[in-house]
Short mmCIF file of C-alpha atoms and ligand atoms in Angstrom, two decimals:
data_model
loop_
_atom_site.label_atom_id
_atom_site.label_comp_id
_atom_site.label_asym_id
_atom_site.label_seq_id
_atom_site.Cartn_x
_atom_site.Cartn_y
_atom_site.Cartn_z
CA UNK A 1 98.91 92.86 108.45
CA UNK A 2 101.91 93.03 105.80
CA UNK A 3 100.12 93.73 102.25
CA UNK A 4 102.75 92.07 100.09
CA UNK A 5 103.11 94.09 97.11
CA UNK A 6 105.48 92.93 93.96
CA UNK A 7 106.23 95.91 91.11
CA UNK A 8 107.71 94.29 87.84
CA UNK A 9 110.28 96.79 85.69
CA UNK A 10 110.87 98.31 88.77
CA UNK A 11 114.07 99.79 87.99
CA UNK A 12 112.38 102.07 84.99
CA UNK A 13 110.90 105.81 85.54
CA UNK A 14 107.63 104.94 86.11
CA UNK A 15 108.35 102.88 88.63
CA UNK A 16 111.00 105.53 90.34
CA UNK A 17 108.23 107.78 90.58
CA UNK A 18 106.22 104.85 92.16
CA UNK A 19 107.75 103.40 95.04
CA UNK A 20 107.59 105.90 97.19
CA UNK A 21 103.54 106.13 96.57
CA UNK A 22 103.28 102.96 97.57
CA UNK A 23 105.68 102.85 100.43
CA UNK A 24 104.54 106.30 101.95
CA UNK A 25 101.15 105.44 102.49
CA UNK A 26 99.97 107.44 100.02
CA UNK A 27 98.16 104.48 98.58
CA UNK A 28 97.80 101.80 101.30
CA UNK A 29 97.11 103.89 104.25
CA UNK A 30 99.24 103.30 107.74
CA UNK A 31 99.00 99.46 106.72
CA UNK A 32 102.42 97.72 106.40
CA UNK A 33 104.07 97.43 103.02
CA UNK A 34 106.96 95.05 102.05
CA UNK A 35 107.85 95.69 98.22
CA UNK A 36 109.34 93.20 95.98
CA UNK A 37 111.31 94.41 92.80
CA UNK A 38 111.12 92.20 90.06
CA UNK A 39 113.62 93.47 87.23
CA UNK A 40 115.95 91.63 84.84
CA UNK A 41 119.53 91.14 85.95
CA UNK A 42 121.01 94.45 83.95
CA UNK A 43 118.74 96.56 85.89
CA UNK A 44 119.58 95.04 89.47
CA UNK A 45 122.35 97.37 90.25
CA UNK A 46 120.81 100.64 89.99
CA UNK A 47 117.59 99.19 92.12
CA UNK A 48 120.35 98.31 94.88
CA UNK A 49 120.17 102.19 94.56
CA UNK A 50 116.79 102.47 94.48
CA UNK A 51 116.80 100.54 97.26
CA UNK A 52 119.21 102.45 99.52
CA UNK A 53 116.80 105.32 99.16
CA UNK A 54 113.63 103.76 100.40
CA UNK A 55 115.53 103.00 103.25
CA UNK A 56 117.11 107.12 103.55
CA UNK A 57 113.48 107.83 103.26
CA UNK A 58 112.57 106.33 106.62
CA UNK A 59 109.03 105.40 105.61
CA UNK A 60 107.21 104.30 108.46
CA UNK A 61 105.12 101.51 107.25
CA UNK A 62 107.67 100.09 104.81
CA UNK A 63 108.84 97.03 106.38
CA UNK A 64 111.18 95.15 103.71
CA UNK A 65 111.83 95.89 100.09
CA UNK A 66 113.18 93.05 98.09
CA UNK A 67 114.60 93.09 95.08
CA UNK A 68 114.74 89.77 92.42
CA UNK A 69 114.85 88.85 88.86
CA UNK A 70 112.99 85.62 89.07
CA UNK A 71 108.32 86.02 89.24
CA UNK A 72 108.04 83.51 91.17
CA UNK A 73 110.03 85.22 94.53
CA UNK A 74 108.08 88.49 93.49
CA UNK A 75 105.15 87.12 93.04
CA UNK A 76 104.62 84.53 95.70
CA UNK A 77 101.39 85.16 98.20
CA UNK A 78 101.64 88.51 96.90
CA UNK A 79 98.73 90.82 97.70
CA UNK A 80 98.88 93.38 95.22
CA UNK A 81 100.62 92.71 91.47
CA UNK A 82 101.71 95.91 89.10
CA UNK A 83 102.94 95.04 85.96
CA UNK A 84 104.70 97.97 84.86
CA UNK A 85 107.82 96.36 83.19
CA UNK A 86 107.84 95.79 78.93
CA UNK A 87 109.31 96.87 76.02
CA UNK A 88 108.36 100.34 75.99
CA UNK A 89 107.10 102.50 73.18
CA UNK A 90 109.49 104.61 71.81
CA UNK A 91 109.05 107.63 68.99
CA UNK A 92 107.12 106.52 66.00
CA UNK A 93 105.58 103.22 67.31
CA UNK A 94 101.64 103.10 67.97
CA UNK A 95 101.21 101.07 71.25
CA UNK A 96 99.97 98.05 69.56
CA UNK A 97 103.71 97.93 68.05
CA UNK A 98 104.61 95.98 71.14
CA UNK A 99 102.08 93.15 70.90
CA UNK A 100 104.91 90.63 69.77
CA UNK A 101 107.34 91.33 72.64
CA UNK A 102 105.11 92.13 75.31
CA UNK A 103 102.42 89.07 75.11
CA UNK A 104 105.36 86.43 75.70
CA UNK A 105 106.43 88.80 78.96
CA UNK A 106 102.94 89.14 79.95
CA UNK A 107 102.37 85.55 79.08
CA UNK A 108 105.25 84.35 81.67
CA UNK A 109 103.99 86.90 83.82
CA UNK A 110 100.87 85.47 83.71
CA UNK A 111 102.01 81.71 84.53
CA UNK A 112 104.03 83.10 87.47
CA UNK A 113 100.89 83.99 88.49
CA UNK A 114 99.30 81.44 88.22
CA UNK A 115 101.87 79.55 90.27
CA UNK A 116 102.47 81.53 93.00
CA UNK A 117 100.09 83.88 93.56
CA UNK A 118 97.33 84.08 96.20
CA UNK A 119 93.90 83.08 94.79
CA UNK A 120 92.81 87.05 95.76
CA UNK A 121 95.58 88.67 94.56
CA UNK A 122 94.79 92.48 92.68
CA UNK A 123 96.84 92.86 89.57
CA UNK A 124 96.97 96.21 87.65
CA UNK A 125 98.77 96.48 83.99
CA UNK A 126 100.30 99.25 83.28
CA UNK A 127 102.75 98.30 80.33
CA UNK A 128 101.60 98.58 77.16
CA UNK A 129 99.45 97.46 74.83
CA UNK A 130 97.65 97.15 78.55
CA UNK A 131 94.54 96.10 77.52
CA UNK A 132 95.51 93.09 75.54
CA UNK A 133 98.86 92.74 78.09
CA UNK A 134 96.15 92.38 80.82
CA UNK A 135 94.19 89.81 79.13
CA UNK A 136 97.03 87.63 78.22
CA UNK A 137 98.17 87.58 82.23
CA UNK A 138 94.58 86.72 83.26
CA UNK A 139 93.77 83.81 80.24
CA UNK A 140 97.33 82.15 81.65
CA UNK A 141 96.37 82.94 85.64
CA UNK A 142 93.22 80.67 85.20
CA UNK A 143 92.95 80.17 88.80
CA UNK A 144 92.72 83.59 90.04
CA UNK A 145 88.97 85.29 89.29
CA UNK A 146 88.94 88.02 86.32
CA UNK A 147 87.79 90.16 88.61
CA UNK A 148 90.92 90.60 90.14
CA UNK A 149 92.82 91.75 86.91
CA UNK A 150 92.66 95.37 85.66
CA UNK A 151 94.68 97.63 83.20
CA UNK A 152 95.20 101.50 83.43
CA UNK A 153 92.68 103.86 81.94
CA UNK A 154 92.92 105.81 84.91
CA UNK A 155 95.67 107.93 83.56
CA UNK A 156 93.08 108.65 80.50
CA UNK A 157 91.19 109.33 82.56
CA UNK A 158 92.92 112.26 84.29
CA UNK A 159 94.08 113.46 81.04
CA UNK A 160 90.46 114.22 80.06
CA UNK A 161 89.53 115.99 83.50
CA UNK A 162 92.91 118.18 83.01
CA UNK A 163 92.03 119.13 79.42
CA UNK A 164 88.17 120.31 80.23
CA UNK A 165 89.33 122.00 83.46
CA UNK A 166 91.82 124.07 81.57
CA UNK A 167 89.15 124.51 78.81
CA UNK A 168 86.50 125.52 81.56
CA UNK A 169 89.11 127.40 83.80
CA UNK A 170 87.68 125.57 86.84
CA UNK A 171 89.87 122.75 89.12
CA UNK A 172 90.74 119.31 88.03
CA UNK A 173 89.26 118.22 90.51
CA UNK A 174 85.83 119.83 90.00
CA UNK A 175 85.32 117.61 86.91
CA UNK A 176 83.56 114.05 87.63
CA UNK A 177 82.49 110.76 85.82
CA UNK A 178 84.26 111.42 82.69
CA UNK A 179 84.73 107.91 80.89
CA UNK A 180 87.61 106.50 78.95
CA UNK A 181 85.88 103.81 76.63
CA UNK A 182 87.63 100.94 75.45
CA UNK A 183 91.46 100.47 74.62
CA UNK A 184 94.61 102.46 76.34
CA UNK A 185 95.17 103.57 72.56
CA UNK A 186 94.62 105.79 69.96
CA UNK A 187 91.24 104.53 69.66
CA UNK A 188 89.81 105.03 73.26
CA UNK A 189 87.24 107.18 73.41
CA UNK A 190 86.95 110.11 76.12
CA UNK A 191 83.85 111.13 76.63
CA UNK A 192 82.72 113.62 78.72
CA UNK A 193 79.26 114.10 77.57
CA UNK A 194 77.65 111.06 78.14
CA UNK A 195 77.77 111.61 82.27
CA UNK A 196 80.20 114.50 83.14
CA UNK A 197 79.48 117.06 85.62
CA UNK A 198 81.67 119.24 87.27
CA UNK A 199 80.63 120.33 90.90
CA UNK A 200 80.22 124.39 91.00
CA UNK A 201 81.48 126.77 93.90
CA UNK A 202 78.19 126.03 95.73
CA UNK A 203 78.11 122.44 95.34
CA UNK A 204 75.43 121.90 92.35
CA UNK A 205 76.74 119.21 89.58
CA UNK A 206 76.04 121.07 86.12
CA UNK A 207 76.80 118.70 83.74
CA UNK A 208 79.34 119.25 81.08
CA UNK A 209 77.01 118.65 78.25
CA UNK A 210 75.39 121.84 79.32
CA UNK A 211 78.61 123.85 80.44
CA UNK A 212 80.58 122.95 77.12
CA UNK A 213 77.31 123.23 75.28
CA UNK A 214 78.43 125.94 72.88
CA UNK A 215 81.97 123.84 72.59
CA UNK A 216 80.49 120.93 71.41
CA UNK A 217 82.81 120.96 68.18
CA UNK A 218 85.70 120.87 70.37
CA UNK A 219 84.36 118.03 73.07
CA UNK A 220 83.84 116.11 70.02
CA UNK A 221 86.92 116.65 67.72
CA UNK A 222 90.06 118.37 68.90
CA UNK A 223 89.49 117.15 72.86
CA UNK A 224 89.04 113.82 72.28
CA UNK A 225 91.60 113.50 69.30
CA UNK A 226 94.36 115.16 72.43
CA UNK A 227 93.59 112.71 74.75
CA UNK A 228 94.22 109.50 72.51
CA UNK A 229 97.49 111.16 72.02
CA UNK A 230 99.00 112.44 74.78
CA UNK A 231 100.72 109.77 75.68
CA UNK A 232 102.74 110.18 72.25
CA UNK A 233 102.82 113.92 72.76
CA UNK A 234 105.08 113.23 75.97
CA UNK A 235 107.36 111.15 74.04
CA UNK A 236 107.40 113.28 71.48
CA UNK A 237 108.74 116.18 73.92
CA UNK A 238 110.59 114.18 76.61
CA UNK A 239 111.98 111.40 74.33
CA UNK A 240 110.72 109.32 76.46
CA UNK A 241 107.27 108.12 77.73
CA UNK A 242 105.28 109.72 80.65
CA UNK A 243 106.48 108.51 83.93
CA UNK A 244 105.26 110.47 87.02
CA UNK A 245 101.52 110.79 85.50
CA UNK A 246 101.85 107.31 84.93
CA UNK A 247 103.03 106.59 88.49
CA UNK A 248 100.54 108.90 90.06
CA UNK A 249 97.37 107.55 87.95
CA UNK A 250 98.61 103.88 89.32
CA UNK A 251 98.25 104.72 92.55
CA UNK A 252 95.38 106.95 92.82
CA UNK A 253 93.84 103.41 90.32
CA UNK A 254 95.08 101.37 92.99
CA UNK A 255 94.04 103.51 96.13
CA UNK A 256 90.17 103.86 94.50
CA UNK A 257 89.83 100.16 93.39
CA UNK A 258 91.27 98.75 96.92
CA UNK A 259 91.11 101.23 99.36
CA UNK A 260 89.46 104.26 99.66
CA UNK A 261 86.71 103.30 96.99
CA UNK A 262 84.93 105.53 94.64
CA UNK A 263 82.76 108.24 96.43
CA UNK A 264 78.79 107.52 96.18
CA UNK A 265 77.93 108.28 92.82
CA UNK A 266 81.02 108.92 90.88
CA UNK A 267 82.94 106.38 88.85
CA UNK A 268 86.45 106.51 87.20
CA UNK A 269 87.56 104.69 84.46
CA UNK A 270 89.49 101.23 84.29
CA UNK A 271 89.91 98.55 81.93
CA UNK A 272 88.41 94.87 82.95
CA UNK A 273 87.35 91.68 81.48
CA UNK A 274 84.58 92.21 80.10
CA UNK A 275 82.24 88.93 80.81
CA UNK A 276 79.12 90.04 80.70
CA UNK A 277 79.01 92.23 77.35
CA UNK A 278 78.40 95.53 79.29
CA UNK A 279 77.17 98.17 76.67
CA UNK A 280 76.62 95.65 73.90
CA UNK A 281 80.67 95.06 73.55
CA UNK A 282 82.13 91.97 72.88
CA UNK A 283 82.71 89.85 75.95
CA UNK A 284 85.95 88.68 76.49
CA UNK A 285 88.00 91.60 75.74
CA UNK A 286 89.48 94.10 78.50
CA UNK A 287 87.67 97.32 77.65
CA UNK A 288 88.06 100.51 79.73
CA UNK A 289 84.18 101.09 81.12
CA UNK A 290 82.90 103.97 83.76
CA UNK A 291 83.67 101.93 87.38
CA UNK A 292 82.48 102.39 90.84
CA UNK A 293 84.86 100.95 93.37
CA UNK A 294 83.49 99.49 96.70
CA UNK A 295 85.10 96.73 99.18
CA UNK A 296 88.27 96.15 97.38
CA UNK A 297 85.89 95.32 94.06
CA UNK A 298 84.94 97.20 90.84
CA UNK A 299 81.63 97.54 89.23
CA UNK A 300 80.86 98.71 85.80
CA UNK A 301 78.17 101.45 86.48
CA UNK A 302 75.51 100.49 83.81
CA UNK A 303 72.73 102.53 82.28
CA UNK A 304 74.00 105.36 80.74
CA UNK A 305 72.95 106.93 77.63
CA UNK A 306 74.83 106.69 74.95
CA UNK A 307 74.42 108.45 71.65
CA UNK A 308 74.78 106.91 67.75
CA UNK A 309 77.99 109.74 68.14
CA UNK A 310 79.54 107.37 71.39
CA UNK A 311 78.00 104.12 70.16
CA UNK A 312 80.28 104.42 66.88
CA UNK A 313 83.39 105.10 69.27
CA UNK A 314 82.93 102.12 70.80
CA UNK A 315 82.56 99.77 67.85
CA UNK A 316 86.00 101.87 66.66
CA UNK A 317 87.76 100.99 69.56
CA UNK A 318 86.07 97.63 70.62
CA UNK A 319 87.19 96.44 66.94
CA UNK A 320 90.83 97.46 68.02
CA UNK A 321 90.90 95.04 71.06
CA UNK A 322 88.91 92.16 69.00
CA UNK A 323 92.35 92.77 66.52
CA UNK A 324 94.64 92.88 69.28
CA UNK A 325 93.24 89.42 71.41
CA UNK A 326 93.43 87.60 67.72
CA UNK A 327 96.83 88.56 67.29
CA UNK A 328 97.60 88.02 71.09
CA UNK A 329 95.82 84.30 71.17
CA UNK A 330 97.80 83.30 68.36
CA UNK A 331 101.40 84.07 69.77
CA UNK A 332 100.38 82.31 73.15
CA UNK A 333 98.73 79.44 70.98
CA UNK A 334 95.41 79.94 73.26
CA UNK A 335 91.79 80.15 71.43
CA UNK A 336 90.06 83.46 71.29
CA UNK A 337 87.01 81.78 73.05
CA UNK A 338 86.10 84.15 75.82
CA UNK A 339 87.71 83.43 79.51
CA UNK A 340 85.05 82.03 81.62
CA UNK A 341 83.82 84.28 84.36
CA UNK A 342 85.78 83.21 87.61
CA UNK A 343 85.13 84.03 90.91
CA UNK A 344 86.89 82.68 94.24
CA UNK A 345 84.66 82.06 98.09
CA UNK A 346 85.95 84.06 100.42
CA UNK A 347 86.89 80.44 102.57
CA UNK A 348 88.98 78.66 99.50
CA UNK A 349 91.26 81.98 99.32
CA UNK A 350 94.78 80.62 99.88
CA UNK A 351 96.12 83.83 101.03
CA UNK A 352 94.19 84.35 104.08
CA UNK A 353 93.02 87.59 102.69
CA UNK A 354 89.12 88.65 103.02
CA UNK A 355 87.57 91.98 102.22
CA UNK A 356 86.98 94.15 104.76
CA UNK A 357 84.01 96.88 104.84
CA UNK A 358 83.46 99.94 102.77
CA UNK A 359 86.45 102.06 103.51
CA UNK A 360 85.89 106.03 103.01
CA UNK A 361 88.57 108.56 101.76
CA UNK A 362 89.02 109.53 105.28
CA UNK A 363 89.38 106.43 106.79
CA UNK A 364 91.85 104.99 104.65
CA UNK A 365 91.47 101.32 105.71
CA UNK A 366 92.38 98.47 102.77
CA UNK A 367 90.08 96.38 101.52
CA UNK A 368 92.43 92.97 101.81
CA UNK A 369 92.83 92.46 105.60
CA UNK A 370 94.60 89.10 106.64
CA UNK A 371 93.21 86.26 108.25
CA UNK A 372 96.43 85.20 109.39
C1 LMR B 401 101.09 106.86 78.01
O1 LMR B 401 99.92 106.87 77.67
O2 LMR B 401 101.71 107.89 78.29
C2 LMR B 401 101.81 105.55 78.12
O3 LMR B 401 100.96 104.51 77.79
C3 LMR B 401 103.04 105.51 77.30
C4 LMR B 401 102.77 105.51 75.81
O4 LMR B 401 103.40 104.73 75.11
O5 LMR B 401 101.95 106.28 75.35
#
């Protein structure tokens, strides 16, 4: 099996510090990966460069990379969809700033989609305003589920386990089911205290409410108030917007959601249509929710307790996105009515692509294996 993968605004940082993710088997395992570069003709001649290097790199399981300006090469019968490419925010602009230009992109992206695409296609947004970027793609891909569409949280999401770990002096990678809420914005809300834990030299999960529970003030102010803003920090030092935690928090978002899954118990954050008003927020919106990741699927993990502290960051950020998909329906001329929930049977998928089992971190095997 060939997973088909197609990267739009290839040619920019992030993706630079993408490709070879996805082409080293960092993300899909020893499966077979053929990449297809969508970028806009000014951009072609440096991914001819680009190109030439995934090719010095020798990457075993790299079997073509093709580069195009036009969706509907990139995106035909392709398995796996990031949309990375947008205007991108530049010093002094709030993320929102790029609603105008990036909902026609994402709208044409979306239709391209629509067209071409395989019925099970996965498609991760990454350019911003994601959220609302994410719903515009899936409202004009009507025929591929909603469940197949998410935006990236995930790199929220690893901003809030770096900032406790440093605050706790423990590894990264100790700290567990933090949750970005909501909207890839200033509004999200990180929350550790709702269902963090961080796993302890002898295995015990103490959870951070209790290890940061003389820090409260800072979980609940400065911590949270860093996180909504880091990605503007970064452009504010680099001049330019994060690129490699970017690239490595879309693939380790990809790698969870359609390959290794999420470990029993622990959930990471993404953004996805929300269709069945999980946590009392407003359906049809793309809201960033705690998800567990099994069989190439996401789940929002339900049931957790939320205070009148959290419930208020919700409504904050929820009544962001409610903004953004009014001011998104009206430049694509759609109605803010919510998408209808759509799933696809495994036997009408035009790809030939069915889920496989449960894969494990160690086993590595994807969750789209061809019929074909
Ligand atoms: C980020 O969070 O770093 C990116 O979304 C870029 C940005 O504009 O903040």
């Amino acid at each position: 099996m060939v997973i088909r993968v197609a990267l739009s605004g290839a040619a920019g940082n992030i993706g630079y510090a993408l490709l070879p993710l996805l082409a080293s088997g960092y993300v899909f395992g020893s499966n077979a990966v053929e990449l297809r570069l969508l970028e806009i003709p000014q951009a072609v001649g440096s991914l001819t460069g680009t190109k030439m290097e995934l090719m010095d790199c020798s990457f075993p399981c790299l079997t073509d990379v093709i580069i195009t300006t036009d969706p509907l090469v990139a995106f035909n019968n392709a398995d796996v969809i990031i949309l990375v490419g947008g205007m991108p925010r530049r010093k002094g602009m709030a993320r929102k700033d790029l609603i105008q230009a990036n909902t026609k992109i994402f709208s044409s992206m979306g239709k391209a989609i629509e067209e071409v695409a395989s019925s099970n296609v996965k498609v991760l947004v990454v350019a911003n305003p994601a959220n609302t970027n994410c719903l515009v793609a899936l409202t004009e891909a009507s025929k591929i589920p909603t469940k197949n569409f998410c935006a990236l949280t995930y790199l929220d999401h690893q901003r809030a386990k770096g900032q406790i770990a440093t605050r706790l002096g423990v590894s990264a990678n100790s700290i567990k089911n933090v949750t970005i809420w909501g909207n890839h914005s200033e509004t999200q809300y990180p929350d550790v205290l709702s269902g963090g834990y961080c796993v302890v030299k002898d295995g015990t999960k103490v959870p951070l409410s209790e290890m940061l529970a003389n820090d409260i003030d800072w979980a609940t102010t400065d911590f949270i108030y860093d996180v909504q803003n880091r990605g503007k920090a970064v452009i504010e030092a680099r001049g330019l917007s994060s690129a490699m935690s970017a690239a490595q928090a879309t693939a380790d978002c990809l790698r969870k959601w359609l390959v290794t899954g999420t470990k029993t118990g622990e959930t990471v954050s993404m953004a996805v249509y929300n269709d069945q008003g999980y946590y009392g927020v407003k359906e049809g919106i793309v809201f960033s929710f705690p998800c567990e990741c099994r069989n190439g699927e996401w789940f929002v993990k339900e049931g957790l307790q939320l205070s009148d502290f959290s419930r208020n960051k919700l409504n904050i950020t929820e009544a962001e996105l409610v903004e953004e998909m009014a001011a998104a329906h009206e430049l694509i001329g759609t109605s803010p009515a919510p998408v209808k929930i759509r799933t696809v049977s495994m036997s009408t998928c035009s790809s030939g692509l069915s889920l496989a089992t449960t894969a494990t971190e160690s086993d590595m095997s994807v969750c789209l294996t061809s019929r074909m």
